[in-house]
PDB file of C-alpha atoms in Angstrom:
ATOM      1  CA  MET A   1     -75.221 -36.663 -25.196  1.00  0.00           C
ATOM      2  CA  SER A   2     -75.697 -33.225 -23.878  1.00  0.00           C
ATOM      3  CA  GLY A   3     -73.647 -32.020 -20.581  1.00  0.00           C
ATOM      4  CA  PRO A   4     -74.824 -31.900 -16.943  1.00  0.00           C
ATOM      5  CA  THR A   5     -77.913 -29.743 -16.271  1.00  0.00           C
ATOM      6  CA  PRO A   6     -77.074 -26.524 -14.468  1.00  0.00           C
ATOM      7  CA  VAL A   7     -78.266 -26.417 -10.748  1.00  0.00           C
ATOM      8  CA  GLN A   8     -81.006 -23.460 -10.488  1.00  0.00           C
ATOM      9  CA  LEU A   9     -81.918 -22.119  -7.083  1.00  0.00           C
ATOM     10  CA  SER A  10     -85.309 -21.320  -6.173  1.00  0.00           C
ATOM     11  CA  PRO A  11     -86.226 -18.239  -4.531  1.00  0.00           C
ATOM     12  CA  LEU A  12     -87.239 -18.244  -0.843  1.00  0.00           C
ATOM     13  CA  PRO A  13     -90.770 -19.064  -0.432  1.00  0.00           C
ATOM     14  CA  ALA A  14     -93.124 -15.859   0.428  1.00  0.00           C
ATOM     15  CA  ASN A  15     -93.626 -17.278   4.113  1.00  0.00           C
ATOM     16  CA  GLN A  16     -89.729 -17.785   4.853  1.00  0.00           C
ATOM     17  CA  ASP A  17     -87.941 -15.288   6.882  1.00  0.00           C
ATOM     18  CA  PRO A  18     -84.724 -14.186   4.720  1.00  0.00           C
ATOM     19  CA  ASP A  19     -82.777 -13.574   8.015  1.00  0.00           C
ATOM     20  CA  ARG A  20     -83.245 -17.354   9.210  1.00  0.00           C
ATOM     21  CA  ALA A  21     -82.636 -18.878   5.487  1.00  0.00           C
ATOM     22  CA  PRO A  22     -79.335 -20.524   5.130  1.00  0.00           C
ATOM     23  CA  ARG A  23     -76.687 -18.022   3.737  1.00  0.00           C
ATOM     24  CA  CYS A  24     -74.379 -20.511   2.092  1.00  0.00           C
ATOM     25  CA  ALA A  25     -73.971 -24.571   1.721  1.00  0.00           C
ATOM     26  CA  PRO A  26     -72.185 -26.222   4.577  1.00  0.00           C
ATOM     27  CA  LEU A  27     -69.337 -27.531   2.294  1.00  0.00           C
ATOM     28  CA  THR A  28     -65.783 -26.820   1.930  1.00  0.00           C
ATOM     29  CA  VAL A  29     -64.315 -26.030  -1.419  1.00  0.00           C
ATOM     30  CA  VAL A  30     -60.636 -26.649  -1.917  1.00  0.00           C
ATOM     31  CA  VAL A  31     -58.850 -24.674  -4.608  1.00  0.00           C
ATOM     32  CA  PRO A  32     -55.125 -25.433  -5.561  1.00  0.00           C
ATOM     33  CA  THR A  33     -53.329 -22.597  -7.077  1.00  0.00           C
ATOM     34  CA  LEU A  34     -49.983 -21.692  -8.557  1.00  0.00           C
ATOM     35  CA  ASN A  35     -49.885 -18.011 -10.093  1.00  0.00           C
ATOM     36  CA  GLU A  36     -53.539 -17.481 -10.678  1.00  0.00           C
ATOM     37  CA  ALA A  37     -53.663 -13.722  -9.819  1.00  0.00           C
ATOM     38  CA  ALA A  38     -55.381 -13.001 -13.043  1.00  0.00           C
ATOM     39  CA  GLN A  39     -58.301 -15.131 -12.361  1.00  0.00           C
ATOM     40  CA  ILE A  40     -58.429 -15.965  -8.554  1.00  0.00           C
ATOM     41  CA  VAL A  41     -60.633 -13.287  -7.457  1.00  0.00           C
ATOM     42  CA  ASP A  42     -63.533 -14.165 -10.054  1.00  0.00           C
ATOM     43  CA  ALA A  43     -63.112 -17.830  -9.142  1.00  0.00           C
ATOM     44  CA  LEU A  44     -63.569 -17.081  -5.614  1.00  0.00           C
ATOM     45  CA  THR A  45     -66.423 -14.739  -6.362  1.00  0.00           C
ATOM     46  CA  ASP A  46     -68.025 -17.588  -7.961  1.00  0.00           C
ATOM     47  CA  LEU A  47     -67.781 -19.761  -5.184  1.00  0.00           C
ATOM     48  CA  ALA A  48     -69.310 -17.437  -2.605  1.00  0.00           C
ATOM     49  CA  TRP A  49     -72.160 -20.043  -2.042  1.00  0.00           C
ATOM     50  CA  ALA A  50     -69.743 -22.282  -0.154  1.00  0.00           C
ATOM     51  CA  ASP A  51     -69.420 -21.995   3.717  1.00  0.00           C
ATOM     52  CA  GLU A  52     -65.685 -22.279   3.502  1.00  0.00           C
ATOM     53  CA  ILE A  53     -63.053 -21.615   0.620  1.00  0.00           C
ATOM     54  CA  ILE A  54     -59.536 -22.773   1.094  1.00  0.00           C
ATOM     55  CA  VAL A  55     -56.894 -21.904  -1.399  1.00  0.00           C
ATOM     56  CA  VAL A  56     -53.909 -24.073  -1.384  1.00  0.00           C
ATOM     57  CA  ASP A  57     -51.156 -22.164  -3.017  1.00  0.00           C
ATOM     58  CA  GLY A  58     -48.080 -23.880  -4.393  1.00  0.00           C
ATOM     59  CA  GLY A  59     -45.620 -21.185  -3.943  1.00  0.00           C
ATOM     60  CA  SER A  60     -47.158 -18.447  -6.198  1.00  0.00           C
ATOM     61  CA  SER A  61     -45.089 -15.355  -6.986  1.00  0.00           C
ATOM     62  CA  ASP A  62     -47.814 -13.124  -8.694  1.00  0.00           C
ATOM     63  CA  GLY A  63     -49.881 -12.028  -5.717  1.00  0.00           C
ATOM     64  CA  THR A  64     -52.314 -15.102  -5.918  1.00  0.00           C
ATOM     65  CA  VAL A  65     -52.065 -15.363  -2.093  1.00  0.00           C
ATOM     66  CA  ALA A  66     -52.660 -11.703  -1.290  1.00  0.00           C
ATOM     67  CA  LEU A  67     -55.763 -11.598  -3.543  1.00  0.00           C
ATOM     68  CA  ALA A  68     -57.313 -14.659  -2.339  1.00  0.00           C
ATOM     69  CA  GLU A  69     -57.070 -13.451   1.271  1.00  0.00           C
ATOM     70  CA  SER A  70     -58.435 -10.151   0.334  1.00  0.00           C
ATOM     71  CA  ALA A  71     -61.437 -12.141  -1.225  1.00  0.00           C
ATOM     72  CA  GLY A  72     -62.101 -13.832   1.961  1.00  0.00           C
ATOM     73  CA  ALA A  73     -60.525 -17.328   1.362  1.00  0.00           C
ATOM     74  CA  ARG A  74     -58.699 -19.169   3.967  1.00  0.00           C
ATOM     75  CA  VAL A  75     -55.042 -19.657   2.299  1.00  0.00           C
ATOM     76  CA  LEU A  76     -52.665 -22.545   2.933  1.00  0.00           C
ATOM     77  CA  THR A  77     -49.251 -22.498   1.268  1.00  0.00           C
ATOM     78  CA  VAL A  78     -47.842 -25.916  -0.016  1.00  0.00           C
ATOM     79  CA  SER A  79     -44.794 -25.119  -1.795  1.00  0.00           C
ATOM     80  CA  GLY A  80     -42.802 -27.710  -3.992  1.00  0.00           C
ATOM     81  CA  GLN A  81     -45.439 -30.364  -3.767  1.00  0.00           C
ATOM     82  CA  THR A  82     -47.791 -32.039  -6.423  1.00  0.00           C
ATOM     83  CA  ILE A  83     -51.268 -30.776  -6.949  1.00  0.00           C
ATOM     84  CA  ALA A  84     -52.539 -34.036  -5.255  1.00  0.00           C
ATOM     85  CA  ALA A  85     -50.672 -32.848  -2.039  1.00  0.00           C
ATOM     86  CA  GLN A  86     -52.156 -29.256  -2.459  1.00  0.00           C
ATOM     87  CA  ARG A  87     -55.648 -30.823  -2.352  1.00  0.00           C
ATOM     88  CA  ASN A  88     -54.867 -33.305   0.181  1.00  0.00           C
ATOM     89  CA  ALA A  89     -53.643 -30.320   2.481  1.00  0.00           C
ATOM     90  CA  GLY A  90     -56.815 -28.448   1.842  1.00  0.00           C
ATOM     91  CA  ILE A  91     -59.029 -31.454   2.594  1.00  0.00           C
ATOM     92  CA  ALA A  92     -57.238 -32.332   5.882  1.00  0.00           C
ATOM     93  CA  ALA A  93     -57.721 -28.471   6.842  1.00  0.00           C
ATOM     94  CA  ALA A  94     -61.326 -28.439   5.807  1.00  0.00           C
ATOM     95  CA  ARG A  95     -64.101 -28.043   8.497  1.00  0.00           C
ATOM     96  CA  ASN A  96     -66.925 -29.555   6.252  1.00  0.00           C
ATOM     97  CA  ASP A  97     -67.165 -32.302   3.789  1.00  0.00           C
TER      98      ASP A  97
END
């Protein structure tokens, strides 16, 4: 059994005005983190298609929060909780589905 088929985005139709095309999907992505400075910027860059990115940090000490903010993510801090609590906090704060 093979893995999922990657989603392929089509180019804009020739008659569609690029200024009126949707810039991103109306979707919120919640990213729970803890000391992910080494890879957070790459991860957030890959999520640029999303309308809203919420990083819910569990109390990082390595600069994850500053890097996520500088990459344009909305950052919440939920220290001393489980990853489930981090996800739930991000979902509660989301403006999209």
